[in-house]
C-alpha positions in Angstrom: 162.7 60.4 85.7 161.3 63.2 87.6 158.6 64.3 85.3 157.2 60.8 84.8 154.9 58.6 86.5 153.7 54.8 86.7 150.4 54.3 85.0 148.2 51.3 83.8 148.0 51.8 80.2 145.5 49.8 77.8 147.5 48.7 74.9 145.0 46.4 73.0 142.0 44.0 73.9 143.5 41.6 76.4 146.3 43.7 77.7 146.4 46.5 80.0 150.0 47.0 81.4 152.0 49.0 83.9 154.0 51.5 82.2 155.3 55.0 82.3 154.0 58.3 81.2 154.6 62.2 81.6 152.9 63.5 84.6 149.9 65.7 83.0 150.2 69.2 82.3 147.2 71.1 83.5 145.2 74.3 82.0 143.5 77.3 84.0 140.4 75.1 84.9 142.2 71.9 85.7 143.7 70.3 88.6 146.6 67.7 89.2 145.8 65.5 92.1 148.4 63.0 93.4 146.4 59.7 93.6 146.4 57.8 97.3 143.9 55.2 96.6 141.8 54.0 93.5 140.1 50.8 92.4 139.3 48.7 89.4 135.9 48.9 88.0 133.7 46.2 86.0 133.6 48.7 83.2 137.5 48.6 83.2 137.0 44.8 82.6 134.8 45.7 79.6 137.6 47.7 78.3 140.3 45.1 79.0 138.1 42.5 77.1 137.5 44.9 74.1 133.8 45.1 74.7 134.1 48.8 75.1 136.5 50.2 72.9 138.8 53.0 74.1 142.3 54.4 72.3 145.4 52.3 72.6 147.8 54.2 75.0 144.8 55.5 77.2 145.4 55.6 81.1 142.3 53.7 82.6 140.3 54.0 85.7 137.7 56.5 87.1 137.6 56.2 90.6 140.2 58.7 92.1 141.0 59.5 95.8 144.1 61.8 96.3 145.5 65.1 97.4 145.5 68.2 95.3 149.1 68.7 94.0 148.6 71.6 91.8 145.9 74.0 90.8 145.0 75.7 87.5 145.4 79.4 87.3 141.8 80.0 87.3 140.6 77.6 90.0 139.1 79.1 93.1 138.0 77.7 96.4 140.6 74.8 96.8 144.0 74.7 98.3 147.1 72.5 97.4 147.4 69.9 99.7 143.8 69.4 100.3 142.4 65.8 100.4 139.8 65.3 97.4 137.8 62.9 95.4 136.3 63.4 92.1 133.5 61.6 90.6 134.0 59.0 87.7 131.8 61.4 85.8 133.1 65.0 85.4 130.5 67.3 84.1 131.5 71.0 83.1 127.9 71.9 83.9 127.9 74.2 80.6 126.4 71.8 78.1 123.0 71.6 77.0 122.6 68.2 78.5 123.6 69.6 82.0 121.2 72.7 81.5 118.3 70.0 81.0 119.4 68.6 84.3 121.1 65.7 82.9 124.6 66.4 84.5 126.2 63.0 83.8 125.5 63.4 80.1 127.7 66.6 80.1 130.1 66.2 77.4 128.2 63.6 75.2 127.4 64.5 71.8 123.8 64.0 70.7 123.6 61.9 67.5 127.3 60.7 67.7 126.8 57.3 68.9 127.3 55.5 72.3 131.2 56.1 72.1 130.8 59.8 72.9 128.4 59.0 75.9 127.7 61.4 78.7 130.5 63.1 80.8 132.4 60.0 81.4 135.9 61.2 80.5 138.5 59.6 82.8 139.7 56.3 81.2 137.4 56.6 78.4 138.3 59.8 76.4 141.0 61.4 78.7 143.7 59.7 80.8 142.3 57.9 84.0 142.9 57.5 87.7 145.0 54.3 87.7 148.2 56.2 87.9 150.2 58.2 90.3 148.7 61.5 89.1 145.7 62.3 87.5 144.6 65.5 85.8 141.0 66.7 86.8 139.2 68.8 84.1 136.7 71.4 85.4 138.3 71.3 88.8 135.6 73.5 90.3 132.8 71.5 89.2 134.4 68.3 90.3 136.7 68.4 93.3 135.1 67.3 96.6 136.9 67.8 99.7 137.2 64.7 101.8 135.9 65.6 105.4 138.2 65.1 108.3 137.8 61.7 109.9 136.9 59.8 106.8 139.7 57.2 105.5 140.5 56.6 101.4 138.8 53.5 102.0 135.7 54.8 103.1 135.2 57.3 100.4 136.6 54.9 97.5 133.2 53.9 96.6 131.8 57.3 96.2 133.1 58.3 92.6 131.4 55.5 91.0 130.2 52.2 92.6 127.9 53.9 95.5 126.7 57.0 93.1 125.8 54.5 90.3 124.1 51.9 92.7 122.2 54.6 94.6 121.2 56.1 91.3 119.6 52.9 90.2 117.1 53.2 93.0 116.6 56.8 92.6 115.9 56.7 89.0 113.7 53.8 89.8 111.7 56.3 91.9 111.5 53.8 95.0 108.8 54.6 97.5 108.1 53.7 101.2 106.8 50.1 101.2 107.9 49.4 97.8 109.0 46.0 96.9 112.3 45.8 94.9 114.1 43.1 93.0 118.0 43.7 92.3 119.5 41.4 89.7 123.1 40.7 90.6 124.9 41.5 93.9 128.5 42.7 92.6 129.5 45.9 93.9 126.9 48.0 91.9 124.1 45.7 92.8 125.0 45.6 96.5 125.1 49.6 96.4 121.5 49.5 94.6 120.4 47.3 97.4 121.6 49.6 100.1 120.0 52.5 98.1 116.7 50.7 98.0 116.8 50.2 101.6 117.7 54.1 102.3 114.8 55.2 99.8 112.1 53.5 101.9 111.8 49.8 100.2 110.8 47.3 102.9 110.9 44.1 100.8 114.3 43.9 98.7 114.9 40.8 96.7 118.6 40.3 95.6 119.5 38.0 93.0 123.0 36.3 93.1 124.6 32.9 93.3 128.0 33.4 94.8 127.6 32.8 98.8 130.0 35.6 99.7 128.0 38.0 97.5 124.5 36.5 99.0 125.8 37.0 102.6 126.8 40.6 101.9 123.7 41.3 100.3 121.9 40.6 103.5 124.3 43.2 105.3 123.5 45.8 102.7 119.6 45.4 103.2 118.3 42.5 101.2 115.4 40.7 102.9 115.6 37.7 100.5 118.4 36.4 98.6 117.4 34.2 95.5 120.0 31.8 94.3 119.5 31.7 90.7 121.8 28.7 90.3 119.3 26.6 92.3 115.6 28.1 91.4 114.2 30.1 88.7 114.3 33.7 89.8 111.2 34.9 87.9 109.2 32.0 89.7 110.7 32.5 93.0 110.1 36.4 93.0 106.5 35.9 91.9 106.2 33.2 94.7 107.7 35.8 97.4 105.3 38.7 96.0 102.2 36.4 96.1 102.3 36.9 92.1 101.9 40.7 92.5 105.2 41.4 91.0 107.7 44.1 92.0 107.3 47.9 92.2 110.9 48.4 90.8 113.4 46.0 89.5 117.1 46.9 89.1 119.3 45.2 86.5 123.1 45.5 87.7 124.8 43.2 85.6 124.4 44.0 81.9 123.2 40.8 80.5 120.2 40.1 78.1 118.9 37.4 80.5 118.9 39.6 83.7 117.3 42.5 81.8 114.5 39.9 80.6 114.1 38.6 84.0 113.8 42.0 85.4 111.0 42.8 82.9 109.1 39.7 83.8 108.9 40.2 87.5 107.4 43.9 87.4 103.9 44.5 88.5 101.6 46.2 85.9 102.9 49.8 86.0 106.3 48.8 87.3 109.7 50.4 86.4 112.9 48.7 85.4 115.7 50.6 86.6 118.8 49.5 84.2 122.3 50.1 85.6 124.3 47.4 83.5 126.9 48.1 80.9 125.6 46.0 78.0 128.0 44.7 75.6 125.4 43.4 73.2 122.0 44.1 71.7 119.1 43.7 74.0 115.9 42.3 72.8 112.5 42.8 74.7 110.2 39.8 74.5 106.6 40.5 73.5 104.9 38.7 76.5 107.4 40.4 79.0 106.5 43.7 77.6 102.8 43.1 77.7 102.7 43.8 73.9 103.6 47.3 74.8 100.5 47.6 76.9 101.7 47.3 80.5 102.1 50.9 81.7 105.8 49.9 82.6 108.9 52.4 82.5 112.6 51.3 81.5 115.0 54.0 82.7 118.7 53.9 82.3 121.2 55.9 84.2 124.8 56.9 84.0 126.8 57.5 87.5 125.7 60.9 88.5 129.1 62.9 89.0 130.3 66.4 90.2 131.2 67.7 93.7 127.5 68.2 95.0 126.7 64.6 94.3 130.2 63.5 95.7 129.4 65.6 99.0 126.0 64.0 99.6 127.5 60.5 99.1 130.4 61.2 101.6 127.8 62.6 104.0 125.9 59.0 103.8 129.2 57.5 104.7 129.9 60.0 107.4 126.3 59.5 108.9 127.0 55.6 109.2 123.8 55.1 107.4 125.8 52.9 104.7 129.3 51.2 105.4 131.0 50.6 101.9 134.1 49.4 103.4 133.4 45.8 103.5 133.1 45.8 99.7 136.8 46.5 99.6 138.1 42.6 99.8 141.7 42.9 98.5 144.6 45.5 98.3 147.4 45.8 95.8 150.1 48.3 94.9 150.0 50.0 91.6 153.2 48.3 90.7 151.1 45.1 90.7 148.2 46.3 88.8 148.5 43.5 86.2 148.1 40.9 88.9 145.2 42.9 90.4 143.3 42.8 87.1 143.9 39.2 86.6 142.2 38.7 89.8 139.4 40.9 89.3 138.5 40.1 85.7 138.3 36.3 86.6 136.4 37.2 89.9 138.5 34.8 92.1 139.0 34.7 95.6 135.7 36.2 96.8 136.7 39.6 95.3 134.5 42.7 95.2 136.6 45.7 95.0 140.4 46.1 95.1 142.1 49.3 96.7 144.8 49.9 94.6 147.6 52.3 96.2 150.5 54.0 94.2 
C-alpha cells in the first residue's frame, strides 16, 4: 500500500510490534521526514515494560535522523531533500514554560501530573520515530540540518542521549577542577561522563559493573571506575576523595539505591544532578540529607531539545571533542525491531545503542 508505512507500535505492556500505519498528514507548521536511522532508548524499555504509560497504538521512539520529505505550507528556511535531525523533545517556543527559559518543558501542563510532562511528544503523546516516516511538529523550532561530512551514526546520539547526558553535567553546574561522580555508565551516563570532562571536572569517578561499559567509561573521560559489585561505591568514592565527597554527583539510572548513594557522596553544599527516569517513589534518608541542613541542591533535567541545542551538539561531534560512534554497538533493520527490543531490553551481548534503519 503506497500511503502506508512500517512502524514499531506499542500494543500493551510487554508488546511492541512491527505494524503498518498510514504515512502521517502534516499541518502548516509541520514537516514530514523520511527516517534514515533511529535507535531504541532506555525510556522505550520503560514503555515496553508498562512502567511509563502511553496509549495503545502509539508509534514509539524519539531519536530521529532523516531527510525532509515534505514541508508544511508555513515552514520557511528549510528545503525538501535536506538531511536533518530533530531533538527528542520538541518545544514550540511559545508556552509559558519556554518563555521562562525552560524549553524542554514546553508543552507540559502545570498541575496535570507527570504524564503530560514537558515537551516530550515523540513516542509519548504523538507518534514517534521508529517508523519509515515521522511528522515533526513546529518544524522551524525543531529541525536541525546535519552538516556535510557527518554520518547518521555520528549524529544519532544528539537527539536524546548526548543532550540528556551533557545536560546532567550542565544542570549540576560543574566547574573547572571539580570532582564528579557519575552513577551508571549506560549510554546516558557515558555521555554525562563526557560532558563532565568537557565542563572542566578533573576527577571523574564512574560507578558501573559491566566490563565493556567500565572500559568505555575510561575512554569517555572517567579517571576512576568503581565496580559496585565488588566494593561499596559510597565508601570507595569517599576513600578516593579523602573523605571530602564530590562537588557534583550525577544519577543516570533511575533507581532509589543509586539516587541515595549519589546523595551520600556529596560534599557539604554539593549538587545531585538527577537524570534517571524513576518508576517508583524516591525516599530521601534523613542522614544522607543532613536532616535538611546540608546546603545541598537536587536538580532534575529533561533532555533539552530544539534546533539550536541540536546545532550545538552536532558542533561538538564535528569538532572531534566527543566521538559518540562507539556507543552504537549493534545494527538492525526496522523489519527486525522486535528482535532489537528483545536484545536491548535484556541488555545482552554488550549492547549500548542499536542503530535501526528502515
